[in-house]
PDB file of C-alpha atoms in Angstrom:
ATOM      1  CA  UNK A   1     123.303 -28.530 161.215  1.00  0.00           C
ATOM      2  CA  UNK A   2     123.907 -31.222 163.323  1.00  0.00           C
ATOM      3  CA  UNK A   3     124.889 -29.925 167.114  1.00  0.00           C
ATOM      4  CA  UNK A   4     127.632 -32.391 168.663  1.00  0.00           C
ATOM      5  CA  UNK A   5     126.985 -31.051 172.221  1.00  0.00           C
ATOM      6  CA  UNK A   6     128.565 -34.706 173.970  1.00  0.00           C
ATOM      7  CA  UNK A   7     131.383 -34.416 171.299  1.00  0.00           C
ATOM      8  CA  UNK A   8     131.964 -30.445 173.084  1.00  0.00           C
ATOM      9  CA  UNK A   9     131.770 -31.439 176.581  1.00  0.00           C
ATOM     10  CA  UNK A  10     134.558 -34.350 175.511  1.00  0.00           C
ATOM     11  CA  UNK A  11     136.776 -31.968 174.217  1.00  0.00           C
ATOM     12  CA  UNK A  12     135.980 -28.830 177.235  1.00  0.00           C
ATOM     13  CA  UNK A  13     136.658 -31.733 179.618  1.00  0.00           C
ATOM     14  CA  UNK A  14     139.945 -33.061 177.764  1.00  0.00           C
ATOM     15  CA  UNK A  15     140.986 -29.370 177.122  1.00  0.00           C
ATOM     16  CA  UNK A  16     140.159 -28.264 181.162  1.00  0.00           C
ATOM     17  CA  UNK A  17     138.097 -25.462 180.098  1.00  0.00           C
ATOM     18  CA  UNK A  18     135.378 -24.830 182.635  1.00  0.00           C
ATOM     19  CA  UNK A  19     131.571 -24.315 182.059  1.00  0.00           C
ATOM     20  CA  UNK A  20     131.633 -20.388 183.087  1.00  0.00           C
ATOM     21  CA  UNK A  21     134.294 -20.223 180.406  1.00  0.00           C
ATOM     22  CA  UNK A  22     132.003 -22.119 177.681  1.00  0.00           C
ATOM     23  CA  UNK A  23     128.674 -19.928 178.327  1.00  0.00           C
ATOM     24  CA  UNK A  24     130.475 -16.660 178.196  1.00  0.00           C
ATOM     25  CA  UNK A  25     132.495 -18.083 174.369  1.00  0.00           C
ATOM     26  CA  UNK A  26     128.862 -19.203 173.548  1.00  0.00           C
ATOM     27  CA  UNK A  27     126.873 -15.866 175.019  1.00  0.00           C
ATOM     28  CA  UNK A  28     125.147 -17.837 177.327  1.00  0.00           C
ATOM     29  CA  UNK A  29     124.041 -18.180 180.799  1.00  0.00           C
ATOM     30  CA  UNK A  30     125.807 -21.075 182.795  1.00  0.00           C
ATOM     31  CA  UNK A  31     122.627 -22.994 183.225  1.00  0.00           C
ATOM     32  CA  UNK A  32     121.420 -22.719 179.923  1.00  0.00           C
ATOM     33  CA  UNK A  33     125.084 -24.053 178.863  1.00  0.00           C
ATOM     34  CA  UNK A  34     124.908 -26.567 181.304  1.00  0.00           C
ATOM     35  CA  UNK A  35     121.698 -27.897 180.068  1.00  0.00           C
ATOM     36  CA  UNK A  36     122.605 -27.386 176.153  1.00  0.00           C
ATOM     37  CA  UNK A  37     125.861 -29.728 177.155  1.00  0.00           C
ATOM     38  CA  UNK A  38     123.494 -32.345 178.625  1.00  0.00           C
ATOM     39  CA  UNK A  39     120.882 -32.377 176.260  1.00  0.00           C
ATOM     40  CA  UNK A  40     121.711 -30.443 173.111  1.00  0.00           C
ATOM     41  CA  UNK A  41     119.839 -28.242 171.208  1.00  0.00           C
ATOM     42  CA  UNK A  42     118.182 -28.016 168.026  1.00  0.00           C
ATOM     43  CA  UNK A  43     118.403 -24.147 167.589  1.00  0.00           C
ATOM     44  CA  UNK A  44     121.985 -22.916 168.712  1.00  0.00           C
ATOM     45  CA  UNK A  45     122.965 -19.525 167.417  1.00  0.00           C
ATOM     46  CA  UNK A  46     125.805 -19.266 164.683  1.00  0.00           C
ATOM     47  CA  UNK A  47     127.205 -16.956 167.104  1.00  0.00           C
ATOM     48  CA  UNK A  48     127.410 -19.170 169.976  1.00  0.00           C
ATOM     49  CA  UNK A  49     128.307 -22.254 167.900  1.00  0.00           C
ATOM     50  CA  UNK A  50     131.568 -19.835 166.423  1.00  0.00           C
ATOM     51  CA  UNK A  51     132.346 -19.049 170.249  1.00  0.00           C
ATOM     52  CA  UNK A  52     132.212 -22.873 171.040  1.00  0.00           C
ATOM     53  CA  UNK A  53     134.453 -23.703 168.197  1.00  0.00           C
ATOM     54  CA  UNK A  54     136.731 -20.773 168.902  1.00  0.00           C
ATOM     55  CA  UNK A  55     136.644 -21.517 172.922  1.00  0.00           C
ATOM     56  CA  UNK A  56     138.002 -25.226 171.927  1.00  0.00           C
ATOM     57  CA  UNK A  57     140.303 -24.449 169.453  1.00  0.00           C
ATOM     58  CA  UNK A  58     139.083 -26.296 166.850  1.00  0.00           C
ATOM     59  CA  UNK A  59     137.605 -25.809 163.232  1.00  0.00           C
ATOM     60  CA  UNK A  60     134.240 -25.048 162.946  1.00  0.00           C
ATOM     61  CA  UNK A  61     133.385 -27.468 160.235  1.00  0.00           C
ATOM     62  CA  UNK A  62     135.060 -30.016 162.362  1.00  0.00           C
ATOM     63  CA  UNK A  63     133.205 -29.724 165.134  1.00  0.00           C
ATOM     64  CA  UNK A  64     130.044 -29.324 163.546  1.00  0.00           C
ATOM     65  CA  UNK A  65     130.600 -32.152 160.972  1.00  0.00           C
ATOM     66  CA  UNK A  66     130.049 -29.565 158.031  1.00  0.00           C
ATOM     67  CA  UNK A  67     131.081 -31.137 154.764  1.00  0.00           C
ATOM     68  CA  UNK A  68     130.325 -30.831 151.326  1.00  0.00           C
ATOM     69  CA  UNK A  69     128.971 -28.730 148.835  1.00  0.00           C
ATOM     70  CA  UNK A  70     125.282 -28.433 149.212  1.00  0.00           C
ATOM     71  CA  UNK A  71     123.571 -25.346 149.178  1.00  0.00           C
ATOM     72  CA  UNK A  72     122.992 -25.500 153.104  1.00  0.00           C
ATOM     73  CA  UNK A  73     126.254 -25.634 153.707  1.00  0.00           C
ATOM     74  CA  UNK A  74     127.959 -23.373 151.386  1.00  0.00           C
ATOM     75  CA  UNK A  75     125.628 -20.459 152.684  1.00  0.00           C
ATOM     76  CA  UNK A  76     126.414 -21.678 155.904  1.00  0.00           C
ATOM     77  CA  UNK A  77     130.078 -21.181 155.219  1.00  0.00           C
ATOM     78  CA  UNK A  78     129.437 -17.905 153.275  1.00  0.00           C
ATOM     79  CA  UNK A  79     127.479 -16.605 156.671  1.00  0.00           C
ATOM     80  CA  UNK A  80     130.280 -17.670 158.359  1.00  0.00           C
ATOM     81  CA  UNK A  81     133.301 -16.134 156.652  1.00  0.00           C
ATOM     82  CA  UNK A  82     130.492 -12.246 157.045  1.00  0.00           C
ATOM     83  CA  UNK A  83     131.135 -12.965 160.199  1.00  0.00           C
ATOM     84  CA  UNK A  84     134.403 -13.458 160.564  1.00  0.00           C
ATOM     85  CA  UNK A  85     135.037 -10.425 158.218  1.00  0.00           C
ATOM     86  CA  UNK A  86     133.160  -8.299 160.342  1.00  0.00           C
ATOM     87  CA  UNK A  87     134.493  -9.320 163.770  1.00  0.00           C
ATOM     88  CA  UNK A  88     138.024  -8.628 161.581  1.00  0.00           C
ATOM     89  CA  UNK A  89     136.668  -5.262 161.321  1.00  0.00           C
ATOM     90  CA  UNK A  90     135.531  -4.454 164.461  1.00  0.00           C
ATOM     91  CA  UNK A  91     138.553  -5.760 166.193  1.00  0.00           C
ATOM     92  CA  UNK A  92     140.746  -3.421 163.760  1.00  0.00           C
ATOM     93  CA  UNK A  93     138.319  -0.716 164.655  1.00  0.00           C
ATOM     94  CA  UNK A  94     138.974  -1.055 167.773  1.00  0.00           C
ATOM     95  CA  UNK A  95     142.578  -1.067 167.950  1.00  0.00           C
ATOM     96  CA  UNK A  96     142.413   2.315 166.008  1.00  0.00           C
ATOM     97  CA  UNK A  97     140.262   3.510 168.590  1.00  0.00           C
ATOM     98  CA  UNK A  98     142.735   2.099 171.009  1.00  0.00           C
ATOM     99  CA  UNK A  99     145.761   3.722 169.735  1.00  0.00           C
ATOM    100  CA  UNK A 100     143.538   7.205 169.267  1.00  0.00           C
ATOM    101  CA  UNK A 101     142.811   7.244 172.767  1.00  0.00           C
ATOM    102  CA  UNK A 102     146.518   6.522 174.055  1.00  0.00           C
ATOM    103  CA  UNK A 103     147.589   9.499 171.949  1.00  0.00           C
ATOM    104  CA  UNK A 104     145.124  11.559 173.004  1.00  0.00           C
ATOM    105  CA  UNK A 105     146.100  10.151 176.755  1.00  0.00           C
ATOM    106  CA  UNK A 106     149.391  11.359 176.126  1.00  0.00           C
ATOM    107  CA  UNK A 107     148.133  14.862 174.600  1.00  0.00           C
ATOM    108  CA  UNK A 108     146.528  15.593 177.746  1.00  0.00           C
ATOM    109  CA  UNK A 109     149.093  14.045 179.875  1.00  0.00           C
ATOM    110  CA  UNK A 110     152.062  16.629 178.466  1.00  0.00           C
ATOM    111  CA  UNK A 111     149.278  19.398 177.912  1.00  0.00           C
ATOM    112  CA  UNK A 112     148.287  18.874 181.674  1.00  0.00           C
ATOM    113  CA  UNK A 113     151.968  18.653 182.672  1.00  0.00           C
ATOM    114  CA  UNK A 114     152.871  22.028 180.918  1.00  0.00           C
ATOM    115  CA  UNK A 115     149.886  23.588 182.384  1.00  0.00           C
ATOM    116  CA  UNK A 116     151.312  22.020 186.178  1.00  0.00           C
ATOM    117  CA  UNK A 117     154.427  23.494 185.447  1.00  0.00           C
ATOM    118  CA  UNK A 118     153.764  26.924 184.264  1.00  0.00           C
ATOM    119  CA  UNK A 119     151.863  26.744 187.834  1.00  0.00           C
ATOM    120  CA  UNK A 120     153.861  25.887 190.150  1.00  0.00           C
ATOM    121  CA  UNK A 121     156.983  28.179 188.516  1.00  0.00           C
ATOM    122  CA  UNK A 122     154.418  31.175 189.076  1.00  0.00           C
ATOM    123  CA  UNK A 123     154.192  29.685 192.923  1.00  0.00           C
ATOM    124  CA  UNK A 124     157.882  29.144 193.344  1.00  0.00           C
ATOM    125  CA  UNK A 125     158.593  32.419 191.578  1.00  0.00           C
ATOM    126  CA  UNK A 126     156.748  34.057 194.448  1.00  0.00           C
ATOM    127  CA  UNK A 127     157.937  32.274 197.064  1.00  0.00           C
ATOM    128  CA  UNK A 128     161.603  33.377 196.202  1.00  0.00           C
ATOM    129  CA  UNK A 129     160.547  36.614 195.624  1.00  0.00           C
ATOM    130  CA  UNK A 130     159.508  36.532 199.292  1.00  0.00           C
ATOM    131  CA  UNK A 131     162.947  35.012 200.009  1.00  0.00           C
ATOM    132  CA  UNK A 132     164.762  37.946 198.569  1.00  0.00           C
ATOM    133  CA  UNK A 133     162.890  40.196 200.741  1.00  0.00           C
ATOM    134  CA  UNK A 134     164.204  38.451 203.848  1.00  0.00           C
ATOM    135  CA  UNK A 135     167.272  39.455 202.750  1.00  0.00           C
ATOM    136  CA  UNK A 136     166.774  42.961 202.442  1.00  0.00           C
ATOM    137  CA  UNK A 137     164.443  42.502 206.251  1.00  0.00           C
ATOM    138  CA  UNK A 138     165.498  45.745 208.534  1.00  0.00           C
ATOM    139  CA  UNK A 139     164.691  44.244 211.462  1.00  0.00           C
ATOM    140  CA  UNK A 140     162.922  40.818 213.161  1.00  0.00           C
ATOM    141  CA  UNK A 141     159.735  41.853 213.063  1.00  0.00           C
ATOM    142  CA  UNK A 142     159.421  42.443 209.495  1.00  0.00           C
ATOM    143  CA  UNK A 143     161.549  39.503 209.296  1.00  0.00           C
ATOM    144  CA  UNK A 144     159.245  36.879 210.944  1.00  0.00           C
ATOM    145  CA  UNK A 145     156.246  38.739 209.120  1.00  0.00           C
ATOM    146  CA  UNK A 146     158.071  37.822 205.935  1.00  0.00           C
ATOM    147  CA  UNK A 147     158.877  34.397 206.777  1.00  0.00           C
ATOM    148  CA  UNK A 148     155.245  33.562 208.033  1.00  0.00           C
ATOM    149  CA  UNK A 149     153.570  34.955 204.548  1.00  0.00           C
ATOM    150  CA  UNK A 150     156.078  32.917 203.176  1.00  0.00           C
ATOM    151  CA  UNK A 151     155.035  29.903 204.850  1.00  0.00           C
ATOM    152  CA  UNK A 152     151.594  30.495 205.650  1.00  0.00           C
ATOM    153  CA  UNK A 153     151.204  31.716 201.611  1.00  0.00           C
ATOM    154  CA  UNK A 154     153.758  31.328 198.926  1.00  0.00           C
ATOM    155  CA  UNK A 155     154.143  27.635 200.472  1.00  0.00           C
ATOM    156  CA  UNK A 156     150.022  26.948 200.763  1.00  0.00           C
ATOM    157  CA  UNK A 157     149.902  27.351 197.577  1.00  0.00           C
ATOM    158  CA  UNK A 158     152.873  25.271 196.714  1.00  0.00           C
ATOM    159  CA  UNK A 159     151.818  22.132 198.356  1.00  0.00           C
ATOM    160  CA  UNK A 160     148.413  23.316 197.052  1.00  0.00           C
ATOM    161  CA  UNK A 161     149.646  21.921 193.862  1.00  0.00           C
ATOM    162  CA  UNK A 162     151.342  19.535 194.416  1.00  0.00           C
ATOM    163  CA  UNK A 163     148.954  18.073 196.239  1.00  0.00           C
ATOM    164  CA  UNK A 164     146.163  18.326 193.393  1.00  0.00           C
ATOM    165  CA  UNK A 165     149.027  16.721 191.211  1.00  0.00           C
ATOM    166  CA  UNK A 166     149.572  13.845 193.693  1.00  0.00           C
ATOM    167  CA  UNK A 167     145.911  13.212 193.836  1.00  0.00           C
ATOM    168  CA  UNK A 168     145.046  13.463 190.124  1.00  0.00           C
ATOM    169  CA  UNK A 169     146.605   9.938 189.929  1.00  0.00           C
ATOM    170  CA  UNK A 170     148.134  11.186 186.270  1.00  0.00           C
ATOM    171  CA  UNK A 171     151.734  11.778 187.279  1.00  0.00           C
ATOM    172  CA  UNK A 172     154.124   9.493 188.899  1.00  0.00           C
ATOM    173  CA  UNK A 173     155.908  10.893 192.482  1.00  0.00           C
ATOM    174  CA  UNK A 174     159.488  10.732 190.319  1.00  0.00           C
ATOM    175  CA  UNK A 175     157.151  12.799 187.538  1.00  0.00           C
ATOM    176  CA  UNK A 176     156.002  15.506 190.180  1.00  0.00           C
ATOM    177  CA  UNK A 177     159.347  15.711 191.708  1.00  0.00           C
ATOM    178  CA  UNK A 178     160.849  16.065 188.313  1.00  0.00           C
ATOM    179  CA  UNK A 179     158.184  18.830 187.847  1.00  0.00           C
ATOM    180  CA  UNK A 180     159.348  20.384 191.100  1.00  0.00           C
ATOM    181  CA  UNK A 181     163.294  19.806 190.305  1.00  0.00           C
ATOM    182  CA  UNK A 182     162.490  22.456 187.011  1.00  0.00           C
ATOM    183  CA  UNK A 183     160.727  24.938 189.171  1.00  0.00           C
ATOM    184  CA  UNK A 184     161.775  25.869 192.379  1.00  0.00           C
ATOM    185  CA  UNK A 185     165.398  27.205 191.942  1.00  0.00           C
ATOM    186  CA  UNK A 186     166.190  26.740 195.548  1.00  0.00           C
ATOM    187  CA  UNK A 187     166.240  23.038 194.290  1.00  0.00           C
ATOM    188  CA  UNK A 188     167.907  23.617 190.994  1.00  0.00           C
ATOM    189  CA  UNK A 189     170.755  25.871 192.614  1.00  0.00           C
ATOM    190  CA  UNK A 190     171.514  23.050 195.614  1.00  0.00           C
ATOM    191  CA  UNK A 191     171.811  20.548 192.636  1.00  0.00           C
ATOM    192  CA  UNK A 192     173.967  22.799 190.005  1.00  0.00           C
ATOM    193  CA  UNK A 193     176.132  23.974 193.042  1.00  0.00           C
ATOM    194  CA  UNK A 194     176.986  20.637 194.082  1.00  0.00           C
ATOM    195  CA  UNK A 195     175.097  20.859 197.130  1.00  0.00           C
ATOM    196  CA  UNK A 196     172.491  18.065 196.391  1.00  0.00           C
ATOM    197  CA  UNK A 197     173.003  15.896 199.946  1.00  0.00           C
ATOM    198  CA  UNK A 198     169.460  13.872 199.950  1.00  0.00           C
ATOM    199  CA  UNK A 199     169.066  15.132 203.649  1.00  0.00           C
ATOM    200  CA  UNK A 200     169.229  18.740 202.124  1.00  0.00           C
ATOM    201  CA  UNK A 201     166.500  18.183 199.652  1.00  0.00           C
ATOM    202  CA  UNK A 202     164.340  16.430 201.915  1.00  0.00           C
ATOM    203  CA  UNK A 203     164.620  19.449 204.228  1.00  0.00           C
ATOM    204  CA  UNK A 204     163.603  21.731 201.817  1.00  0.00           C
ATOM    205  CA  UNK A 205     161.256  19.671 200.046  1.00  0.00           C
ATOM    206  CA  UNK A 206     159.417  18.570 203.182  1.00  0.00           C
ATOM    207  CA  UNK A 207     158.198  22.483 203.647  1.00  0.00           C
ATOM    208  CA  UNK A 208     155.534  21.472 200.804  1.00  0.00           C
ATOM    209  CA  UNK A 209     154.979  18.004 200.676  1.00  0.00           C
ATOM    210  CA  UNK A 210     156.171  14.290 202.685  1.00  0.00           C
ATOM    211  CA  UNK A 211     158.635  12.603 201.577  1.00  0.00           C
ATOM    212  CA  UNK A 212     162.068  10.570 202.931  1.00  0.00           C
ATOM    213  CA  UNK A 213     165.563  11.163 202.706  1.00  0.00           C
ATOM    214  CA  UNK A 214     165.153   7.643 201.312  1.00  0.00           C
ATOM    215  CA  UNK A 215     162.846   8.843 198.092  1.00  0.00           C
ATOM    216  CA  UNK A 216     165.108  12.065 197.565  1.00  0.00           C
ATOM    217  CA  UNK A 217     167.536   9.685 197.255  1.00  0.00           C
ATOM    218  CA  UNK A 218     166.552   7.310 195.107  1.00  0.00           C
ATOM    219  CA  UNK A 219     164.467   9.749 192.955  1.00  0.00           C
ATOM    220  CA  UNK A 220     168.116  11.898 192.356  1.00  0.00           C
ATOM    221  CA  UNK A 221     169.501   8.899 191.434  1.00  0.00           C
ATOM    222  CA  UNK A 222     166.937   7.937 188.151  1.00  0.00           C
ATOM    223  CA  UNK A 223     167.184  11.896 187.416  1.00  0.00           C
ATOM    224  CA  UNK A 224     171.264  11.219 186.897  1.00  0.00           C
ATOM    225  CA  UNK A 225     170.584   8.673 184.717  1.00  0.00           C
ATOM    226  CA  UNK A 226     167.958  10.054 182.874  1.00  0.00           C
ATOM    227  CA  UNK A 227     169.941  13.182 182.541  1.00  0.00           C
ATOM    228  CA  UNK A 228     172.793  10.694 181.814  1.00  0.00           C
ATOM    229  CA  UNK A 229     170.645   8.992 178.911  1.00  0.00           C
ATOM    230  CA  UNK A 230     169.224  12.495 177.365  1.00  0.00           C
ATOM    231  CA  UNK A 231     173.110  14.022 177.087  1.00  0.00           C
TER     232      UNK A 231
END
């Protein structure tokens, strides 16, 4: 097979393709490609030739001057077809694998979210239980003791879980706030009793995580928009 290295160079320059990109397409080092383009080669691998033709967006037969139906040309064309068929099969397999990976990632995320929701629900439940005990406290000493317990024990575990979720990179802050809304009875009560002033929410949420009034306000807008679409 004749290797038209000068024509390849001309087309490369015409199409503004760099030598590095050509080398990558041909599966060569940059220095090897520069040498090929300058001096030509009698033994260019078929894989490299196919890569060059594809990069230059030029039909393989046209670029390499393959004409006629000689046994050698027929065999070469058959080889090319086989290679292209295998490439197509690999591309389809990769696409299926990508789809499977995305599906598994989605399922894993949903499972992770469900588990995180259960843990938050349990921790918020303990926090609210202490809140109920505070209402029934007999004196200031008991109130102070319960407040300290609520902060150092109940609040600590909630903050720790939220921090883990933030650090995981699996969920956006919106999704984490959504989990809190779904599992914190105080937040839920504030929202559904019409007390959802962003400042009130921010003051409460800052017990467990750092958040600004602006971020809460933005979240509430998105949350209500999502609820409206779902409804």
